[in-house]
Amino acid sequence: MIGGVFVVGALHLDVVVGAPHLPAIDETVIGQSVDCRFGGKGGNQAVAAARFGASTAMAGRVGSDQFGRQLLKELDGAGVDRTQVVVSDGKSGMSVAIVDSSGEYGAVIVSGANSAIDGQMINVPESAGVVLLQNEIPEAANVAVARQAGKQRTVILNAAPAHQVCPELLDRVDLLIVNRCEAEQLTGTRGAEMPEKLAALGPPAVIATLGADGLILVRRDENDLRLTANPVPVVSTHGAGDAFVGALAAEMARGKALESALEFAQSAAAIHVSRKVENRNRIGRREVLAFMNDS
Ligand code: RIB
């Protein structure tokens, strides 16, 4: 193990509803399930990194409500060091997601306490080899953390949800990760010129995950790498991106080369989407390696 994973990001209480389809304007849809779960991209990625064997710490913020207590308990249960998760007055962040019958989803987040995350209060641990950021917290906090992380650590930005990222942050990021929708929002295209436009964003490596179409890795001065997806039956894609990013960070913290870490992360995400939600937190490194051997 070269170092640990340090995640700075959002914690949400997720309300996840299963429905035949997403409602249109003015439509009421009859759903068939509702679940309250631990979430937030930061939280999910921290839990995934820990589950895949990385010593993981997280900085974030929850409110002084029941949701906040529940979120902290889940971090403890997953073995994530939450010394830098602050509890502040007010409401915890939350999200509502509707998962349709094909397993695809649409979601809304309400940031609550996450909007008050202050980068000046965060200390990147000495032991962190990989620093993981997302777009669900104030960008000033991401910039402050990336500055502190410096050049000796790998800084990964999962630019989700997509918004224009400031030049300083792009300059400090070693690896940018987006999904298809975010790639389109950042480059203005989903056509053949997308890889070139992703490369032009600045970071030395950019990954676009493309769901069933696999992924593309675009690197400065190197050929693009395309990986096909492992075909699996889909229960739900909710949180799959976080399983991918957390697994990738854990493998990189272990000292694995980017290409091999990517194959691992892709397999972890494939198992995630095909597994019933209640069994997802049992997916561990050994299972992913076995899946890779069989694929
Ligand atoms: O990526 C899925 C996550 O995004 C959910 O857990 C939700 O809270 C939103 O942050």
PDB file of N, CA, C and O in Angstrom, residues 54-120:
ATOM      1  N   ALA A  54      -8.649   0.137   1.004  1.00  0.00           N
ATOM      2  CA  ALA A  54      -7.784   1.293   1.274  1.00  0.00           C
ATOM      3  C   ALA A  54      -8.053   1.841   2.672  1.00  0.00           C
ATOM      4  O   ALA A  54      -9.199   1.882   3.121  1.00  0.00           O
ATOM      5  N   SER A  55      -7.009   2.278   3.326  1.00  0.00           N
ATOM      6  CA  SER A  55      -7.178   3.010   4.570  1.00  0.00           C
ATOM      7  C   SER A  55      -7.760   4.374   4.154  1.00  0.00           C
ATOM      8  O   SER A  55      -7.146   5.117   3.391  1.00  0.00           O
ATOM      9  N   THR A  56      -8.990   4.653   4.605  1.00  0.00           N
ATOM     10  CA  THR A  56      -9.735   5.789   4.040  1.00  0.00           C
ATOM     11  C   THR A  56     -10.172   6.768   5.116  1.00  0.00           C
ATOM     12  O   THR A  56     -10.697   6.372   6.156  1.00  0.00           O
ATOM     13  N   ALA A  57      -9.955   8.046   4.848  1.00  0.00           N
ATOM     14  CA  ALA A  57     -10.440   9.106   5.743  1.00  0.00           C
ATOM     15  C   ALA A  57     -11.301  10.048   4.918  1.00  0.00           C
ATOM     16  O   ALA A  57     -11.113  10.170   3.705  1.00  0.00           O
ATOM     17  N   MET A  58     -12.247  10.700   5.584  1.00  0.00           N
ATOM     18  CA  MET A  58     -13.143  11.611   4.872  1.00  0.00           C
ATOM     19  C   MET A  58     -13.286  12.925   5.626  1.00  0.00           C
ATOM     20  O   MET A  58     -13.314  12.943   6.862  1.00  0.00           O
ATOM     21  N   ALA A  59     -13.374  14.012   4.866  1.00  0.00           N
ATOM     22  CA  ALA A  59     -13.745  15.312   5.445  1.00  0.00           C
ATOM     23  C   ALA A  59     -15.068  15.730   4.817  1.00  0.00           C
ATOM     24  O   ALA A  59     -15.260  15.576   3.604  1.00  0.00           O
ATOM     25  N   GLY A  60     -15.965  16.240   5.631  1.00  0.00           N
ATOM     26  CA  GLY A  60     -17.267  16.660   5.121  1.00  0.00           C
ATOM     27  C   GLY A  60     -18.063  17.292   6.242  1.00  0.00           C
ATOM     28  O   GLY A  60     -17.504  17.676   7.280  1.00  0.00           O
ATOM     29  N   ARG A  61     -19.365  17.385   6.031  1.00  0.00           N
ATOM     30  CA  ARG A  61     -20.193  18.062   7.034  1.00  0.00           C
ATOM     31  C   ARG A  61     -21.607  17.488   7.011  1.00  0.00           C
ATOM     32  O   ARG A  61     -22.169  17.284   5.934  1.00  0.00           O
ATOM     33  N   VAL A  62     -22.137  17.212   8.196  1.00  0.00           N
ATOM     34  CA  VAL A  62     -23.543  16.804   8.291  1.00  0.00           C
ATOM     35  C   VAL A  62     -24.250  17.773   9.231  1.00  0.00           C
ATOM     36  O   VAL A  62     -23.609  18.522   9.968  1.00  0.00           O
ATOM     37  N   GLY A  63     -25.583  17.736   9.210  1.00  0.00           N
ATOM     38  CA  GLY A  63     -26.365  18.594  10.099  1.00  0.00           C
ATOM     39  C   GLY A  63     -26.567  17.916  11.451  1.00  0.00           C
ATOM     40  O   GLY A  63     -26.204  16.752  11.654  1.00  0.00           O
ATOM     41  N   SER A  64     -27.184  18.689  12.362  1.00  0.00           N
ATOM     42  CA  SER A  64     -27.379  18.181  13.730  1.00  0.00           C
ATOM     43  C   SER A  64     -28.719  17.453  13.834  1.00  0.00           C
ATOM     44  O   SER A  64     -29.420  17.570  14.821  1.00  0.00           O
ATOM     45  N   ASP A  65     -29.103  16.745  12.788  1.00  0.00           N
ATOM     46  CA  ASP A  65     -30.399  16.061  12.769  1.00  0.00           C
ATOM     47  C   ASP A  65     -30.212  14.540  12.785  1.00  0.00           C
ATOM     48  O   ASP A  65     -29.092  14.038  12.777  1.00  0.00           O
ATOM     49  N   GLN A  66     -31.312  13.844  12.758  1.00  0.00           N
ATOM     50  CA  GLN A  66     -31.289  12.376  12.780  1.00  0.00           C
ATOM     51  C   GLN A  66     -30.534  11.814  11.565  1.00  0.00           C
ATOM     52  O   GLN A  66     -29.770  10.854  11.669  1.00  0.00           O
ATOM     53  N   PHE A  67     -30.714  12.454  10.402  1.00  0.00           N
ATOM     54  CA  PHE A  67     -30.021  11.998   9.187  1.00  0.00           C
ATOM     55  C   PHE A  67     -28.510  12.052   9.401  1.00  0.00           C
ATOM     56  O   PHE A  67     -27.767  11.150   9.021  1.00  0.00           O
ATOM     57  N   GLY A  68     -28.064  13.145   9.996  1.00  0.00           N
ATOM     58  CA  GLY A  68     -26.627  13.323  10.218  1.00  0.00           C
ATOM     59  C   GLY A  68     -26.081  12.200  11.088  1.00  0.00           C
ATOM     60  O   GLY A  68     -25.022  11.628  10.793  1.00  0.00           O
ATOM     61  N   ARG A  69     -26.816  11.882  12.151  1.00  0.00           N
ATOM     62  CA  ARG A  69     -26.340  10.813  13.052  1.00  0.00           C
ATOM     63  C   ARG A  69     -26.265   9.492  12.303  1.00  0.00           C
ATOM     64  O   ARG A  69     -25.332   8.707  12.455  1.00  0.00           O
ATOM     65  N   GLN A  70     -27.263   9.260  11.455  1.00  0.00           N
ATOM     66  CA  GLN A  70     -27.297   8.014  10.668  1.00  0.00           C
ATOM     67  C   GLN A  70     -26.095   7.938   9.708  1.00  0.00           C
ATOM     68  O   GLN A  70     -25.461   6.896   9.564  1.00  0.00           O
ATOM     69  N   LEU A  71     -25.783   9.062   9.074  1.00  0.00           N
ATOM     70  CA  LEU A  71     -24.666   9.084   8.117  1.00  0.00           C
ATOM     71  C   LEU A  71     -23.335   8.802   8.821  1.00  0.00           C
ATOM     72  O   LEU A  71     -22.498   8.039   8.329  1.00  0.00           O
ATOM     73  N   LEU A  72     -23.165   9.395  10.013  1.00  0.00           N
ATOM     74  CA  LEU A  72     -21.908   9.177  10.752  1.00  0.00           C
ATOM     75  C   LEU A  72     -21.778   7.706  11.150  1.00  0.00           C
ATOM     76  O   LEU A  72     -20.697   7.116  11.077  1.00  0.00           O
ATOM     77  N   LYS A  73     -22.910   7.132  11.542  1.00  0.00           N
ATOM     78  CA  LYS A  73     -22.900   5.721  11.952  1.00  0.00           C
ATOM     79  C   LYS A  73     -22.469   4.823  10.784  1.00  0.00           C
ATOM     80  O   LYS A  73     -21.707   3.877  10.954  1.00  0.00           O
ATOM     81  N   GLU A  74     -22.962   5.153   9.603  1.00  0.00           N
ATOM     82  CA  GLU A  74     -22.610   4.332   8.423  1.00  0.00           C
ATOM     83  C   GLU A  74     -21.120   4.460   8.109  1.00  0.00           C
ATOM     84  O   GLU A  74     -20.483   3.490   7.719  1.00  0.00           O
ATOM     85  N   LEU A  75     -20.581   5.669   8.260  1.00  0.00           N
ATOM     86  CA  LEU A  75     -19.136   5.842   8.003  1.00  0.00           C
ATOM     87  C   LEU A  75     -18.346   4.994   9.000  1.00  0.00           C
ATOM     88  O   LEU A  75     -17.366   4.336   8.637  1.00  0.00           O
ATOM     89  N   ASP A  76     -18.786   5.012  10.253  1.00  0.00           N
ATOM     90  CA  ASP A  76     -18.105   4.204  11.271  1.00  0.00           C
ATOM     91  C   ASP A  76     -18.177   2.723  10.909  1.00  0.00           C
ATOM     92  O   ASP A  76     -17.186   2.001  10.979  1.00  0.00           O
ATOM     93  N   GLY A  77     -19.366   2.298  10.502  1.00  0.00           N
ATOM     94  CA  GLY A  77     -19.561   0.878  10.164  1.00  0.00           C
ATOM     95  C   GLY A  77     -18.671   0.443   9.010  1.00  0.00           C
ATOM     96  O   GLY A  77     -18.244  -0.708   8.937  1.00  0.00           O
ATOM     97  N   ALA A  78     -18.374   1.384   8.110  1.00  0.00           N
ATOM     98  CA  ALA A  78     -17.559   1.038   6.941  1.00  0.00           C
ATOM     99  C   ALA A  78     -16.065   1.174   7.237  1.00  0.00           C
ATOM    100  O   ALA A  78     -15.226   0.891   6.381  1.00  0.00           O
ATOM    101  N   GLY A  79     -15.730   1.657   8.445  1.00  0.00           N
ATOM    102  CA  GLY A  79     -14.316   1.797   8.801  1.00  0.00           C
ATOM    103  C   GLY A  79     -13.658   3.026   8.191  1.00  0.00           C
ATOM    104  O   GLY A  79     -12.443   3.060   8.023  1.00  0.00           O
ATOM    105  N   VAL A  80     -14.462   4.046   7.866  1.00  0.00           N
ATOM    106  CA  VAL A  80     -13.899   5.292   7.329  1.00  0.00           C
ATOM    107  C   VAL A  80     -13.581   6.232   8.499  1.00  0.00           C
ATOM    108  O   VAL A  80     -14.437   6.468   9.354  1.00  0.00           O
ATOM    109  N   ASP A  81     -12.367   6.742   8.535  1.00  0.00           N
ATOM    110  CA  ASP A  81     -11.978   7.701   9.573  1.00  0.00           C
ATOM    111  C   ASP A  81     -12.738   9.008   9.309  1.00  0.00           C
ATOM    112  O   ASP A  81     -12.533   9.649   8.274  1.00  0.00           O
ATOM    113  N   ARG A  82     -13.608   9.410  10.242  1.00  0.00           N
ATOM    114  CA  ARG A  82     -14.439  10.605  10.021  1.00  0.00           C
ATOM    115  C   ARG A  82     -14.076  11.736  10.976  1.00  0.00           C
ATOM    116  O   ARG A  82     -14.897  12.591  11.287  1.00  0.00           O
ATOM    117  N   THR A  83     -12.819  11.723  11.426  1.00  0.00           N
ATOM    118  CA  THR A  83     -12.369  12.776  12.343  1.00  0.00           C
ATOM    119  C   THR A  83     -12.658  14.160  11.759  1.00  0.00           C
ATOM    120  O   THR A  83     -12.921  15.104  12.502  1.00  0.00           O
ATOM    121  N   GLN A  84     -12.587  14.295  10.443  1.00  0.00           N
ATOM    122  CA  GLN A  84     -12.787  15.615   9.822  1.00  0.00           C
ATOM    123  C   GLN A  84     -14.193  15.780   9.229  1.00  0.00           C
ATOM    124  O   GLN A  84     -14.400  16.607   8.348  1.00  0.00           O
ATOM    125  N   VAL A  85     -15.132  14.983   9.700  1.00  0.00           N
ATOM    126  CA  VAL A  85     -16.532  15.237   9.319  1.00  0.00           C
ATOM    127  C   VAL A  85     -17.150  16.055  10.456  1.00  0.00           C
ATOM    128  O   VAL A  85     -17.250  15.586  11.590  1.00  0.00           O
ATOM    129  N   VAL A  86     -17.506  17.284  10.127  1.00  0.00           N
ATOM    130  CA  VAL A  86     -17.996  18.229  11.129  1.00  0.00           C
ATOM    131  C   VAL A  86     -19.516  18.109  11.241  1.00  0.00           C
ATOM    132  O   VAL A  86     -20.195  17.873  10.244  1.00  0.00           O
ATOM    133  N   VAL A  87     -20.030  18.269  12.468  1.00  0.00           N
ATOM    134  CA  VAL A  87     -21.489  18.336  12.644  1.00  0.00           C
ATOM    135  C   VAL A  87     -21.831  19.803  12.882  1.00  0.00           C
ATOM    136  O   VAL A  87     -21.284  20.433  13.777  1.00  0.00           O
ATOM    137  N   SER A  88     -22.714  20.369  12.044  1.00  0.00           N
ATOM    138  CA  SER A  88     -23.074  21.772  12.262  1.00  0.00           C
ATOM    139  C   SER A  88     -24.582  21.911  12.425  1.00  0.00           C
ATOM    140  O   SER A  88     -25.335  21.018  12.031  1.00  0.00           O
ATOM    141  N   ASP A  89     -25.011  23.035  13.002  1.00  0.00           N
ATOM    142  CA  ASP A  89     -26.449  23.271  13.190  1.00  0.00           C
ATOM    143  C   ASP A  89     -27.151  23.223  11.844  1.00  0.00           C
ATOM    144  O   ASP A  89     -26.580  23.631  10.838  1.00  0.00           O
ATOM    145  N   GLY A  90     -28.366  22.757  11.834  1.00  0.00           N
ATOM    146  CA  GLY A  90     -29.138  22.766  10.583  1.00  0.00           C
ATOM    147  C   GLY A  90     -29.267  21.381   9.990  1.00  0.00           C
ATOM    148  O   GLY A  90     -29.030  20.373  10.656  1.00  0.00           O
ATOM    149  N   LYS A  91     -29.637  21.384   8.727  1.00  0.00           N
ATOM    150  CA  LYS A  91     -30.024  20.122   8.093  1.00  0.00           C
ATOM    151  C   LYS A  91     -28.872  19.442   7.368  1.00  0.00           C
ATOM    152  O   LYS A  91     -28.041  20.114   6.745  1.00  0.00           O
ATOM    153  N   SER A  92     -28.890  18.120   7.391  1.00  0.00           N
ATOM    154  CA  SER A  92     -27.950  17.345   6.583  1.00  0.00           C
ATOM    155  C   SER A  92     -28.376  17.412   5.120  1.00  0.00           C
ATOM    156  O   SER A  92     -29.545  17.697   4.815  1.00  0.00           O
ATOM    157  N   GLY A  93     -27.430  17.098   4.239  1.00  0.00           N
ATOM    158  CA  GLY A  93     -27.761  17.034   2.818  1.00  0.00           C
ATOM    159  C   GLY A  93     -28.638  15.830   2.531  1.00  0.00           C
ATOM    160  O   GLY A  93     -28.632  14.842   3.273  1.00  0.00           O
ATOM    161  N   MET A  94     -29.413  15.930   1.476  1.00  0.00           N
ATOM    162  CA  MET A  94     -30.229  14.777   1.088  1.00  0.00           C
ATOM    163  C   MET A  94     -30.418  14.718  -0.419  1.00  0.00           C
ATOM    164  O   MET A  94     -30.115  15.673  -1.143  1.00  0.00           O
ATOM    165  N   SER A  95     -30.888  13.573  -0.867  1.00  0.00           N
ATOM    166  CA  SER A  95     -31.120  13.400  -2.299  1.00  0.00           C
ATOM    167  C   SER A  95     -32.378  12.562  -2.494  1.00  0.00           C
ATOM    168  O   SER A  95     -32.704  11.717  -1.657  1.00  0.00           O
ATOM    169  N   VAL A  96     -33.081  12.826  -3.567  1.00  0.00           N
ATOM    170  CA  VAL A  96     -34.218  11.984  -3.953  1.00  0.00           C
ATOM    171  C   VAL A  96     -33.904  11.442  -5.336  1.00  0.00           C
ATOM    172  O   VAL A  96     -33.575  12.206  -6.251  1.00  0.00           O
ATOM    173  N   ALA A  97     -33.950  10.134  -5.484  1.00  0.00           N
ATOM    174  CA  ALA A  97     -33.670   9.516  -6.793  1.00  0.00           C
ATOM    175  C   ALA A  97     -34.848   8.653  -7.183  1.00  0.00           C
ATOM    176  O   ALA A  97     -35.448   7.984  -6.343  1.00  0.00           O
ATOM    177  N   ILE A  98     -35.176   8.671  -8.458  1.00  0.00           N
ATOM    178  CA  ILE A  98     -36.212   7.774  -8.986  1.00  0.00           C
ATOM    179  C   ILE A  98     -35.527   6.820  -9.961  1.00  0.00           C
ATOM    180  O   ILE A  98     -34.866   7.269 -10.909  1.00  0.00           O
ATOM    181  N   VAL A  99     -35.630   5.524  -9.659  1.00  0.00           N
ATOM    182  CA  VAL A  99     -34.996   4.510 -10.506  1.00  0.00           C
ATOM    183  C   VAL A  99     -36.092   3.870 -11.350  1.00  0.00           C
ATOM    184  O   VAL A  99     -37.096   3.387 -10.815  1.00  0.00           O
ATOM    185  N   ASP A 100     -35.924   3.877 -12.673  1.00  0.00           N
ATOM    186  CA  ASP A 100     -36.980   3.327 -13.540  1.00  0.00           C
ATOM    187  C   ASP A 100     -36.800   1.822 -13.749  1.00  0.00           C
ATOM    188  O   ASP A 100     -35.868   1.211 -13.218  1.00  0.00           O
ATOM    189  N   SER A 101     -37.704   1.224 -14.515  1.00  0.00           N
ATOM    190  CA  SER A 101     -37.707  -0.237 -14.625  1.00  0.00           C
ATOM    191  C   SER A 101     -36.483  -0.772 -15.363  1.00  0.00           C
ATOM    192  O   SER A 101     -36.163  -1.959 -15.252  1.00  0.00           O
ATOM    193  N   SER A 102     -35.750   0.091 -16.087  1.00  0.00           N
ATOM    194  CA  SER A 102     -34.540  -0.404 -16.748  1.00  0.00           C
ATOM    195  C   SER A 102     -33.314  -0.223 -15.862  1.00  0.00           C
ATOM    196  O   SER A 102     -32.199  -0.572 -16.241  1.00  0.00           O
ATOM    197  N   GLY A 103     -33.509   0.350 -14.651  1.00  0.00           N
ATOM    198  CA  GLY A 103     -32.389   0.543 -13.732  1.00  0.00           C
ATOM    199  C   GLY A 103     -31.725   1.900 -13.867  1.00  0.00           C
ATOM    200  O   GLY A 103     -30.828   2.238 -13.110  1.00  0.00           O
ATOM    201  N   GLU A 104     -32.156   2.713 -14.848  1.00  0.00           N
ATOM    202  CA  GLU A 104     -31.604   4.070 -14.988  1.00  0.00           C
ATOM    203  C   GLU A 104     -32.331   4.983 -13.994  1.00  0.00           C
ATOM    204  O   GLU A 104     -33.429   4.667 -13.537  1.00  0.00           O
ATOM    205  N   TYR A 105     -31.732   6.130 -13.677  1.00  0.00           N
ATOM    206  CA  TYR A 105     -32.360   6.982 -12.673  1.00  0.00           C
ATOM    207  C   TYR A 105     -32.195   8.468 -12.976  1.00  0.00           C
ATOM    208  O   TYR A 105     -31.368   8.871 -13.787  1.00  0.00           O
ATOM    209  N   GLY A 106     -33.002   9.260 -12.290  1.00  0.00           N
ATOM    210  CA  GLY A 106     -32.836  10.710 -12.270  1.00  0.00           C
ATOM    211  C   GLY A 106     -32.866  11.126 -10.803  1.00  0.00           C
ATOM    212  O   GLY A 106     -33.542  10.470  -9.994  1.00  0.00           O
ATOM    213  N   ALA A 107     -32.125  12.152 -10.412  1.00  0.00           N
ATOM    214  CA  ALA A 107     -32.051  12.509  -8.990  1.00  0.00           C
ATOM    215  C   ALA A 107     -31.957  14.007  -8.800  1.00  0.00           C
ATOM    216  O   ALA A 107     -31.555  14.751  -9.699  1.00  0.00           O
ATOM    217  N   VAL A 108     -32.341  14.419  -7.598  1.00  0.00           N
ATOM    218  CA  VAL A 108     -32.179  15.821  -7.187  1.00  0.00           C
ATOM    219  C   VAL A 108     -31.435  15.800  -5.859  1.00  0.00           C
ATOM    220  O   VAL A 108     -31.729  14.952  -5.010  1.00  0.00           O
ATOM    221  N   ILE A 109     -30.459  16.684  -5.677  1.00  0.00           N
ATOM    222  CA  ILE A 109     -29.816  16.779  -4.368  1.00  0.00           C
ATOM    223  C   ILE A 109     -30.126  18.128  -3.737  1.00  0.00           C
ATOM    224  O   ILE A 109     -30.311  19.125  -4.430  1.00  0.00           O
ATOM    225  N   VAL A 110     -30.220  18.108  -2.393  1.00  0.00           N
ATOM    226  CA  VAL A 110     -30.357  19.355  -1.640  1.00  0.00           C
ATOM    227  C   VAL A 110     -29.183  19.351  -0.670  1.00  0.00           C
ATOM    228  O   VAL A 110     -29.092  18.489   0.205  1.00  0.00           O
ATOM    229  N   SER A 111     -28.256  20.303  -0.838  1.00  0.00           N
ATOM    230  CA  SER A 111     -26.937  20.172  -0.206  1.00  0.00           C
ATOM    231  C   SER A 111     -26.920  20.338   1.304  1.00  0.00           C
ATOM    232  O   SER A 111     -26.089  19.744   1.986  1.00  0.00           O
ATOM    233  N   GLY A 112     -27.797  21.168   1.863  1.00  0.00           N
ATOM    234  CA  GLY A 112     -27.814  21.355   3.324  1.00  0.00           C
ATOM    235  C   GLY A 112     -26.420  21.647   3.858  1.00  0.00           C
ATOM    236  O   GLY A 112     -25.702  22.506   3.331  1.00  0.00           O
ATOM    237  N   ALA A 113     -26.011  20.910   4.886  1.00  0.00           N
ATOM    238  CA  ALA A 113     -24.726  21.166   5.567  1.00  0.00           C
ATOM    239  C   ALA A 113     -23.528  21.113   4.625  1.00  0.00           C
ATOM    240  O   ALA A 113     -22.515  21.777   4.864  1.00  0.00           O
ATOM    241  N   ASN A 114     -23.649  20.348   3.525  1.00  0.00           N
ATOM    242  CA  ASN A 114     -22.497  20.231   2.617  1.00  0.00           C
ATOM    243  C   ASN A 114     -22.072  21.586   2.036  1.00  0.00           C
ATOM    244  O   ASN A 114     -20.910  21.779   1.705  1.00  0.00           O
ATOM    245  N   SER A 115     -23.048  22.522   1.921  1.00  0.00           N
ATOM    246  CA  SER A 115     -22.684  23.820   1.324  1.00  0.00           C
ATOM    247  C   SER A 115     -21.797  24.646   2.237  1.00  0.00           C
ATOM    248  O   SER A 115     -21.236  25.650   1.795  1.00  0.00           O
ATOM    249  N   ALA A 116     -21.690  24.241   3.496  1.00  0.00           N
ATOM    250  CA  ALA A 116     -20.863  25.040   4.427  1.00  0.00           C
ATOM    251  C   ALA A 116     -19.473  24.419   4.618  1.00  0.00           C
ATOM    252  O   ALA A 116     -18.721  24.842   5.489  1.00  0.00           O
ATOM    253  N   ILE A 117     -19.131  23.423   3.806  1.00  0.00           N
ATOM    254  CA  ILE A 117     -17.793  22.821   3.947  1.00  0.00           C
ATOM    255  C   ILE A 117     -16.742  23.888   3.666  1.00  0.00           C
ATOM    256  O   ILE A 117     -16.802  24.592   2.658  1.00  0.00           O
ATOM    257  N   ASP A 118     -15.794  24.004   4.601  1.00  0.00           N
ATOM    258  CA  ASP A 118     -14.780  25.062   4.518  1.00  0.00           C
ATOM    259  C   ASP A 118     -13.408  24.413   4.315  1.00  0.00           C
ATOM    260  O   ASP A 118     -12.896  23.734   5.209  1.00  0.00           O
ATOM    261  N   GLY A 119     -12.845  24.659   3.154  1.00  0.00           N
ATOM    262  CA  GLY A 119     -11.558  24.036   2.819  1.00  0.00           C
ATOM    263  C   GLY A 119     -10.441  24.417   3.772  1.00  0.00           C
ATOM    264  O   GLY A 119      -9.493  23.654   3.970  1.00  0.00           O
ATOM    265  N   GLN A 120     -10.556  25.614   4.388  1.00  0.00           N
ATOM    266  CA  GLN A 120      -9.473  26.065   5.295  1.00  0.00           C
ATOM    267  C   GLN A 120      -9.442  25.224   6.571  1.00  0.00           C
ATOM    268  O   GLN A 120      -8.445  25.228   7.283  1.00  0.00           O
TER     269      GLN A 120
END
